[in-house]
Amino acid sequence: MLNVVNRLLKRIWFPVGAQIFTFIIFILLIIIGLKANTDDMAFAKILRNTNAANLIVWSYWWPLIIISAVFLGRVWCMICPMELVTTLCAKMGLRRKPPAFLHSGWVITLFYVLILFVGIHTLAIHRVPYRMAVFMILLLITSAGSGLLFRRNTFCAHICPVGHLLGLYARLAPLGWGVRHQEICNDCKDKSCISSKTAYHFQGRSCGVGLYPVHLDQNTDCLLCGQCLKACDHNNPGIEQRPNPGWFRRQWFKDVLTLLPFTAAQAVFALVVSGFVIYEVFTEWSVTSGLLLWLPETVSQTVNADGIWGIGLIKSITLFAALPTFIWLLPFGLFRLFGGHLGLSDYFLKFGIAFIPIMGAAHVVKALLKMTSRLPYWAHTISDPVGIKSANDILQNSSQLSVLPVWRDPTIMILSLLLMVTAIALSFVIVRQLIAAHVAQFNWKALVFYLIPFIYGGGFLIMLIGWSLF
């Protein structure tokens, strides 16, 4: 497969052909989404599954992005229509240097928090197709505006709200971008893969996010656009074995096993996501859902919050900020309480990576559950893409959903348990390596760091087992 992709990337029409296709689909989804609007949230819970745009975006496109990032790396970026839009706009834009605050990564983190707290859990863009379509339009405008204002792939590298997430999960992938022979790059005279002369070529341009392929040894930032491969191939001055860059196999979980630390923005982003996946998985089972939602509901009642803004923001702050902060700080707090010496910043930036495997596994579990649970809606969506009539029929019981396939529950549960057990084991390995690398002298106090996989991963495992049995 990798050889096929690397050969395709030499072609002038790939991946731009795929990007044009996804852009057309993106526009069609916006059009279909704009046709279905409601302020009735009970109706929206059904409409989100009968409207073709909403069903595709939230139940298939987004879950498949998560799964692909864990197992393939940032492969979605290769065919993302936003990369095409921002690249074309940058060719005719002002090409200004992005300010330092964009390089910090905080814009992506804040963008994601805004989408999660306000967009999803307050304005319900994941349930109301019209609101989702408006969000997609704003995303398109942002990518185009960034391209017109800033140079190169500033949007993809520093603004895109899924950038950190794909970069986090890509650390687990057994595939990555690199070079075949380092000596070829060392002897290269034209350096077309990083040359400013090729920066704005439509095809065969130098890296738009400032990476040098020969130095690339991690999956976090590379967009897999293949442009450096084209540049190396198209500007071949006669050196054999070019193009040298390509997509290759690498060690499983390499970027977490080599203890690649977070930046501050990535750490905060990961903390929020760690709370989000708890919510996503635990709300699948009524027992854990009731326990989890008790806290935000109690807080809302205590402060007399009402309306979507008050309730939505309290829910978000409680579940995606307060709860994961407590889980993350518990091992550190106990370590310091027992007399251990480790800075808070060091803990978050270094020990925080032990959460990644469990977060990734939980996100994949949710993706599998969502994609398979929406199968009965396709019969209605195909005949009624806008979905308003189908949603009304389902609510009025004049139309019935088909039963889920018998294989769905046992198959998904077995896969979920295997994923989670593997993730917990990997997290234990990471913690052991972190203790050896960052705790000056190992003693019993350092054992509290194993609470990361034990509590965080164990919570998911207990929930999945309980759900399957009861």
JSON list of C-alpha atoms in Angstrom, two decimals, residues 174-306:
[
{"chain": "A", "resi": 174, "resn": "PRO", "atom": "CA", "xyz": [3.05, 2.60, 12.66]},
{"chain": "A", "resi": 175, "resn": "LEU", "atom": "CA", "xyz": [3.49, 4.76, 9.53]},
{"chain": "A", "resi": 176, "resn": "GLY", "atom": "CA", "xyz": [5.23, 8.06, 9.05]},
{"chain": "A", "resi": 177, "resn": "TRP", "atom": "CA", "xyz": [6.89, 10.45, 6.64]},
{"chain": "A", "resi": 178, "resn": "GLY", "atom": "CA", "xyz": [10.65, 10.39, 6.24]},
{"chain": "A", "resi": 179, "resn": "VAL", "atom": "CA", "xyz": [13.49, 9.79, 3.78]},
{"chain": "A", "resi": 180, "resn": "ARG", "atom": "CA", "xyz": [14.88, 6.55, 2.34]},
{"chain": "A", "resi": 181, "resn": "HIS", "atom": "CA", "xyz": [18.56, 7.48, 2.47]},
{"chain": "A", "resi": 182, "resn": "GLN", "atom": "CA", "xyz": [19.87, 10.27, 4.66]},
{"chain": "A", "resi": 183, "resn": "GLU", "atom": "CA", "xyz": [23.11, 10.54, 2.71]},
{"chain": "A", "resi": 184, "resn": "ILE", "atom": "CA", "xyz": [21.21, 11.55, -0.43]},
{"chain": "A", "resi": 185, "resn": "CYS", "atom": "CA", "xyz": [19.73, 14.52, 1.41]},
{"chain": "A", "resi": 186, "resn": "ASN", "atom": "CA", "xyz": [23.12, 15.39, 2.89]},
{"chain": "A", "resi": 187, "resn": "ASP", "atom": "CA", "xyz": [24.67, 15.50, -0.60]},
{"chain": "A", "resi": 188, "resn": "CYS", "atom": "CA", "xyz": [21.72, 17.28, -2.23]},
{"chain": "A", "resi": 189, "resn": "LYS", "atom": "CA", "xyz": [22.57, 20.63, -3.83]},
{"chain": "A", "resi": 190, "resn": "ASP", "atom": "CA", "xyz": [19.16, 22.05, -4.77]},
{"chain": "A", "resi": 191, "resn": "LYS", "atom": "CA", "xyz": [17.33, 21.41, -1.46]},
{"chain": "A", "resi": 192, "resn": "SER", "atom": "CA", "xyz": [14.07, 21.82, -3.36]},
{"chain": "A", "resi": 193, "resn": "CYS", "atom": "CA", "xyz": [12.07, 20.32, -0.48]},
{"chain": "A", "resi": 194, "resn": "ILE", "atom": "CA", "xyz": [12.85, 23.37, 1.69]},
{"chain": "A", "resi": 195, "resn": "SER", "atom": "CA", "xyz": [13.76, 25.97, -0.93]},
{"chain": "A", "resi": 196, "resn": "SER", "atom": "CA", "xyz": [11.98, 29.33, -0.97]},
{"chain": "A", "resi": 197, "resn": "LYS", "atom": "CA", "xyz": [12.15, 29.20, -4.79]},
{"chain": "A", "resi": 198, "resn": "THR", "atom": "CA", "xyz": [9.55, 26.43, -4.88]},
{"chain": "A", "resi": 199, "resn": "ALA", "atom": "CA", "xyz": [7.48, 27.65, -1.93]},
{"chain": "A", "resi": 200, "resn": "TYR", "atom": "CA", "xyz": [4.44, 28.68, -3.97]},
{"chain": "A", "resi": 201, "resn": "HIS", "atom": "CA", "xyz": [4.51, 26.17, -6.77]},
{"chain": "A", "resi": 202, "resn": "PHE", "atom": "CA", "xyz": [1.09, 24.59, -7.03]},
{"chain": "A", "resi": 203, "resn": "GLN", "atom": "CA", "xyz": [2.67, 21.15, -7.38]},
{"chain": "A", "resi": 204, "resn": "GLY", "atom": "CA", "xyz": [6.19, 20.25, -6.26]},
{"chain": "A", "resi": 205, "resn": "ARG", "atom": "CA", "xyz": [6.52, 22.99, -3.65]},
{"chain": "A", "resi": 206, "resn": "SER", "atom": "CA", "xyz": [8.74, 22.96, -0.59]},
{"chain": "A", "resi": 207, "resn": "CYS", "atom": "CA", "xyz": [7.25, 22.06, 2.79]},
{"chain": "A", "resi": 208, "resn": "GLY", "atom": "CA", "xyz": [4.45, 24.44, 3.74]},
{"chain": "A", "resi": 209, "resn": "VAL", "atom": "CA", "xyz": [4.86, 23.90, 7.48]},
{"chain": "A", "resi": 210, "resn": "GLY", "atom": "CA", "xyz": [8.62, 24.39, 7.65]},
{"chain": "A", "resi": 211, "resn": "LEU", "atom": "CA", "xyz": [9.78, 20.79, 8.06]},
{"chain": "A", "resi": 212, "resn": "TYR", "atom": "CA", "xyz": [12.98, 19.30, 6.61]},
{"chain": "A", "resi": 213, "resn": "PRO", "atom": "CA", "xyz": [12.29, 15.67, 5.61]},
{"chain": "A", "resi": 214, "resn": "VAL", "atom": "CA", "xyz": [15.77, 14.39, 6.53]},
{"chain": "A", "resi": 215, "resn": "HIS", "atom": "CA", "xyz": [15.29, 15.65, 10.09]},
{"chain": "A", "resi": 216, "resn": "LEU", "atom": "CA", "xyz": [11.72, 14.40, 10.39]},
{"chain": "A", "resi": 217, "resn": "ASP", "atom": "CA", "xyz": [11.45, 11.66, 13.00]},
{"chain": "A", "resi": 218, "resn": "GLN", "atom": "CA", "xyz": [7.98, 12.13, 14.47]},
{"chain": "A", "resi": 219, "resn": "ASN", "atom": "CA", "xyz": [4.39, 12.26, 13.24]},
{"chain": "A", "resi": 220, "resn": "THR", "atom": "CA", "xyz": [3.04, 15.30, 15.06]},
{"chain": "A", "resi": 221, "resn": "ASP", "atom": "CA", "xyz": [3.39, 18.03, 12.45]},
{"chain": "A", "resi": 222, "resn": "CYS", "atom": "CA", "xyz": [3.74, 16.53, 8.95]},
{"chain": "A", "resi": 223, "resn": "LEU", "atom": "CA", "xyz": [0.61, 16.96, 6.79]},
{"chain": "A", "resi": 224, "resn": "LEU", "atom": "CA", "xyz": [1.52, 14.04, 4.48]},
{"chain": "A", "resi": 225, "resn": "CYS", "atom": "CA", "xyz": [0.79, 16.31, 1.51]},
{"chain": "A", "resi": 226, "resn": "GLY", "atom": "CA", "xyz": [3.64, 14.72, -0.46]},
{"chain": "A", "resi": 227, "resn": "GLN", "atom": "CA", "xyz": [4.79, 18.04, -1.91]},
{"chain": "A", "resi": 228, "resn": "CYS", "atom": "CA", "xyz": [8.40, 17.55, -0.80]},
{"chain": "A", "resi": 229, "resn": "LEU", "atom": "CA", "xyz": [8.37, 14.22, -2.67]},
{"chain": "A", "resi": 230, "resn": "LYS", "atom": "CA", "xyz": [7.16, 15.99, -5.83]},
{"chain": "A", "resi": 231, "resn": "ALA", "atom": "CA", "xyz": [9.72, 18.76, -5.37]},
{"chain": "A", "resi": 232, "resn": "CYS", "atom": "CA", "xyz": [12.50, 16.20, -4.99]},
{"chain": "A", "resi": 233, "resn": "ASP", "atom": "CA", "xyz": [11.28, 14.31, -8.05]},
{"chain": "A", "resi": 234, "resn": "HIS", "atom": "CA", "xyz": [10.56, 17.29, -10.33]},
{"chain": "A", "resi": 235, "resn": "ASN", "atom": "CA", "xyz": [13.80, 19.10, -9.56]},
{"chain": "A", "resi": 236, "resn": "ASN", "atom": "CA", "xyz": [16.06, 16.07, -9.92]},
{"chain": "A", "resi": 237, "resn": "PRO", "atom": "CA", "xyz": [19.51, 17.29, -10.98]},
{"chain": "A", "resi": 238, "resn": "GLY", "atom": "CA", "xyz": [20.64, 13.78, -11.83]},
{"chain": "A", "resi": 239, "resn": "ILE", "atom": "CA", "xyz": [21.03, 12.22, -8.41]},
{"chain": "A", "resi": 240, "resn": "GLU", "atom": "CA", "xyz": [19.89, 8.59, -8.37]},
{"chain": "A", "resi": 241, "resn": "GLN", "atom": "CA", "xyz": [17.33, 7.18, -5.94]},
{"chain": "A", "resi": 242, "resn": "ARG", "atom": "CA", "xyz": [15.25, 10.33, -5.99]},
{"chain": "A", "resi": 243, "resn": "PRO", "atom": "CA", "xyz": [12.59, 11.15, -4.93]},
{"chain": "A", "resi": 244, "resn": "ASN", "atom": "CA", "xyz": [14.00, 10.40, -1.51]},
{"chain": "A", "resi": 245, "resn": "PRO", "atom": "CA", "xyz": [11.11, 11.46, 0.82]},
{"chain": "A", "resi": 246, "resn": "GLY", "atom": "CA", "xyz": [8.17, 9.14, 1.26]},
{"chain": "A", "resi": 247, "resn": "TRP", "atom": "CA", "xyz": [5.63, 7.47, 3.50]},
{"chain": "A", "resi": 248, "resn": "PHE", "atom": "CA", "xyz": [7.22, 4.51, 5.30]},
{"chain": "A", "resi": 249, "resn": "ARG", "atom": "CA", "xyz": [6.65, 1.97, 8.04]},
{"chain": "A", "resi": 250, "resn": "ARG", "atom": "CA", "xyz": [7.96, 2.90, 11.45]},
{"chain": "A", "resi": 251, "resn": "GLN", "atom": "CA", "xyz": [7.95, 1.43, 14.95]},
{"chain": "A", "resi": 252, "resn": "TRP", "atom": "CA", "xyz": [4.52, 1.10, 16.52]},
{"chain": "A", "resi": 253, "resn": "PHE", "atom": "CA", "xyz": [3.88, 3.84, 19.13]},
{"chain": "A", "resi": 254, "resn": "LYS", "atom": "CA", "xyz": [7.32, 5.33, 18.40]},
{"chain": "A", "resi": 255, "resn": "ASP", "atom": "CA", "xyz": [6.57, 8.93, 19.39]},
{"chain": "A", "resi": 256, "resn": "VAL", "atom": "CA", "xyz": [5.17, 7.96, 22.78]},
{"chain": "A", "resi": 257, "resn": "LEU", "atom": "CA", "xyz": [7.78, 5.30, 23.53]},
{"chain": "A", "resi": 258, "resn": "THR", "atom": "CA", "xyz": [10.55, 7.81, 22.79]},
{"chain": "A", "resi": 259, "resn": "LEU", "atom": "CA", "xyz": [8.82, 10.09, 25.32]},
{"chain": "A", "resi": 260, "resn": "LEU", "atom": "CA", "xyz": [8.32, 13.02, 22.94]},
{"chain": "A", "resi": 261, "resn": "PRO", "atom": "CA", "xyz": [7.01, 15.69, 25.37]},
{"chain": "A", "resi": 262, "resn": "PHE", "atom": "CA", "xyz": [4.07, 18.03, 24.94]},
{"chain": "A", "resi": 263, "resn": "THR", "atom": "CA", "xyz": [4.24, 21.74, 24.40]},
{"chain": "A", "resi": 264, "resn": "ALA", "atom": "CA", "xyz": [2.14, 23.71, 26.92]},
{"chain": "A", "resi": 265, "resn": "ALA", "atom": "CA", "xyz": [-0.63, 24.19, 24.36]},
{"chain": "A", "resi": 266, "resn": "GLN", "atom": "CA", "xyz": [-0.63, 20.49, 23.46]},
{"chain": "A", "resi": 267, "resn": "ALA", "atom": "CA", "xyz": [-0.80, 19.52, 27.15]},
{"chain": "A", "resi": 268, "resn": "VAL", "atom": "CA", "xyz": [-3.89, 21.66, 27.78]},
{"chain": "A", "resi": 269, "resn": "PHE", "atom": "CA", "xyz": [-5.44, 20.37, 24.56]},
{"chain": "A", "resi": 270, "resn": "ALA", "atom": "CA", "xyz": [-4.79, 16.76, 25.58]},
{"chain": "A", "resi": 271, "resn": "LEU", "atom": "CA", "xyz": [-6.26, 17.40, 29.03]},
{"chain": "A", "resi": 272, "resn": "VAL", "atom": "CA", "xyz": [-9.51, 18.70, 27.52]},
{"chain": "A", "resi": 273, "resn": "VAL", "atom": "CA", "xyz": [-9.70, 15.79, 25.07]},
{"chain": "A", "resi": 274, "resn": "SER", "atom": "CA", "xyz": [-9.10, 13.31, 27.90]},
{"chain": "A", "resi": 275, "resn": "GLY", "atom": "CA", "xyz": [-12.25, 14.64, 29.58]},
{"chain": "A", "resi": 276, "resn": "PHE", "atom": "CA", "xyz": [-14.18, 14.67, 26.31]},
{"chain": "A", "resi": 277, "resn": "VAL", "atom": "CA", "xyz": [-13.55, 10.98, 25.61]},
{"chain": "A", "resi": 278, "resn": "ILE", "atom": "CA", "xyz": [-14.72, 10.11, 29.12]},
{"chain": "A", "resi": 279, "resn": "TYR", "atom": "CA", "xyz": [-17.99, 11.83, 28.32]},
{"chain": "A", "resi": 280, "resn": "GLU", "atom": "CA", "xyz": [-18.25, 10.25, 24.87]},
{"chain": "A", "resi": 281, "resn": "VAL", "atom": "CA", "xyz": [-17.78, 6.68, 26.09]},
{"chain": "A", "resi": 282, "resn": "PHE", "atom": "CA", "xyz": [-19.38, 6.80, 29.55]},
{"chain": "A", "resi": 283, "resn": "THR", "atom": "CA", "xyz": [-22.65, 8.26, 28.24]},
{"chain": "A", "resi": 284, "resn": "GLU", "atom": "CA", "xyz": [-23.15, 5.14, 26.10]},
{"chain": "A", "resi": 285, "resn": "TRP", "atom": "CA", "xyz": [-24.25, 3.21, 29.23]},
{"chain": "A", "resi": 286, "resn": "SER", "atom": "CA", "xyz": [-27.11, 4.60, 31.32]},
{"chain": "A", "resi": 287, "resn": "VAL", "atom": "CA", "xyz": [-25.42, 3.67, 34.62]},
{"chain": "A", "resi": 288, "resn": "THR", "atom": "CA", "xyz": [-22.14, 5.50, 34.00]},
{"chain": "A", "resi": 289, "resn": "SER", "atom": "CA", "xyz": [-23.96, 8.28, 32.15]},
{"chain": "A", "resi": 290, "resn": "GLY", "atom": "CA", "xyz": [-26.08, 9.01, 35.22]},
{"chain": "A", "resi": 291, "resn": "LEU", "atom": "CA", "xyz": [-23.03, 9.01, 37.48]},
{"chain": "A", "resi": 292, "resn": "LEU", "atom": "CA", "xyz": [-21.02, 11.25, 35.16]},
{"chain": "A", "resi": 293, "resn": "LEU", "atom": "CA", "xyz": [-23.77, 13.79, 34.53]},
{"chain": "A", "resi": 294, "resn": "TRP", "atom": "CA", "xyz": [-24.71, 14.04, 38.20]},
{"chain": "A", "resi": 295, "resn": "LEU", "atom": "CA", "xyz": [-21.93, 16.55, 38.87]},
{"chain": "A", "resi": 296, "resn": "PRO", "atom": "CA", "xyz": [-22.74, 19.14, 36.16]},
{"chain": "A", "resi": 297, "resn": "GLU", "atom": "CA", "xyz": [-26.46, 18.78, 36.85]},
{"chain": "A", "resi": 298, "resn": "THR", "atom": "CA", "xyz": [-25.88, 19.37, 40.57]},
{"chain": "A", "resi": 299, "resn": "VAL", "atom": "CA", "xyz": [-23.70, 22.39, 39.87]},
{"chain": "A", "resi": 300, "resn": "SER", "atom": "CA", "xyz": [-26.30, 23.81, 37.48]},
{"chain": "A", "resi": 301, "resn": "GLN", "atom": "CA", "xyz": [-29.04, 23.43, 40.09]},
{"chain": "A", "resi": 302, "resn": "THR", "atom": "CA", "xyz": [-26.86, 24.92, 42.81]},
{"chain": "A", "resi": 303, "resn": "VAL", "atom": "CA", "xyz": [-26.12, 28.10, 40.85]},
{"chain": "A", "resi": 304, "resn": "ASN", "atom": "CA", "xyz": [-29.63, 28.22, 39.35]},
{"chain": "A", "resi": 305, "resn": "ALA", "atom": "CA", "xyz": [-28.29, 28.05, 35.80]},
{"chain": "A", "resi": 306, "resn": "ASP", "atom": "CA", "xyz": [-30.88, 28.01, 33.07]}
]
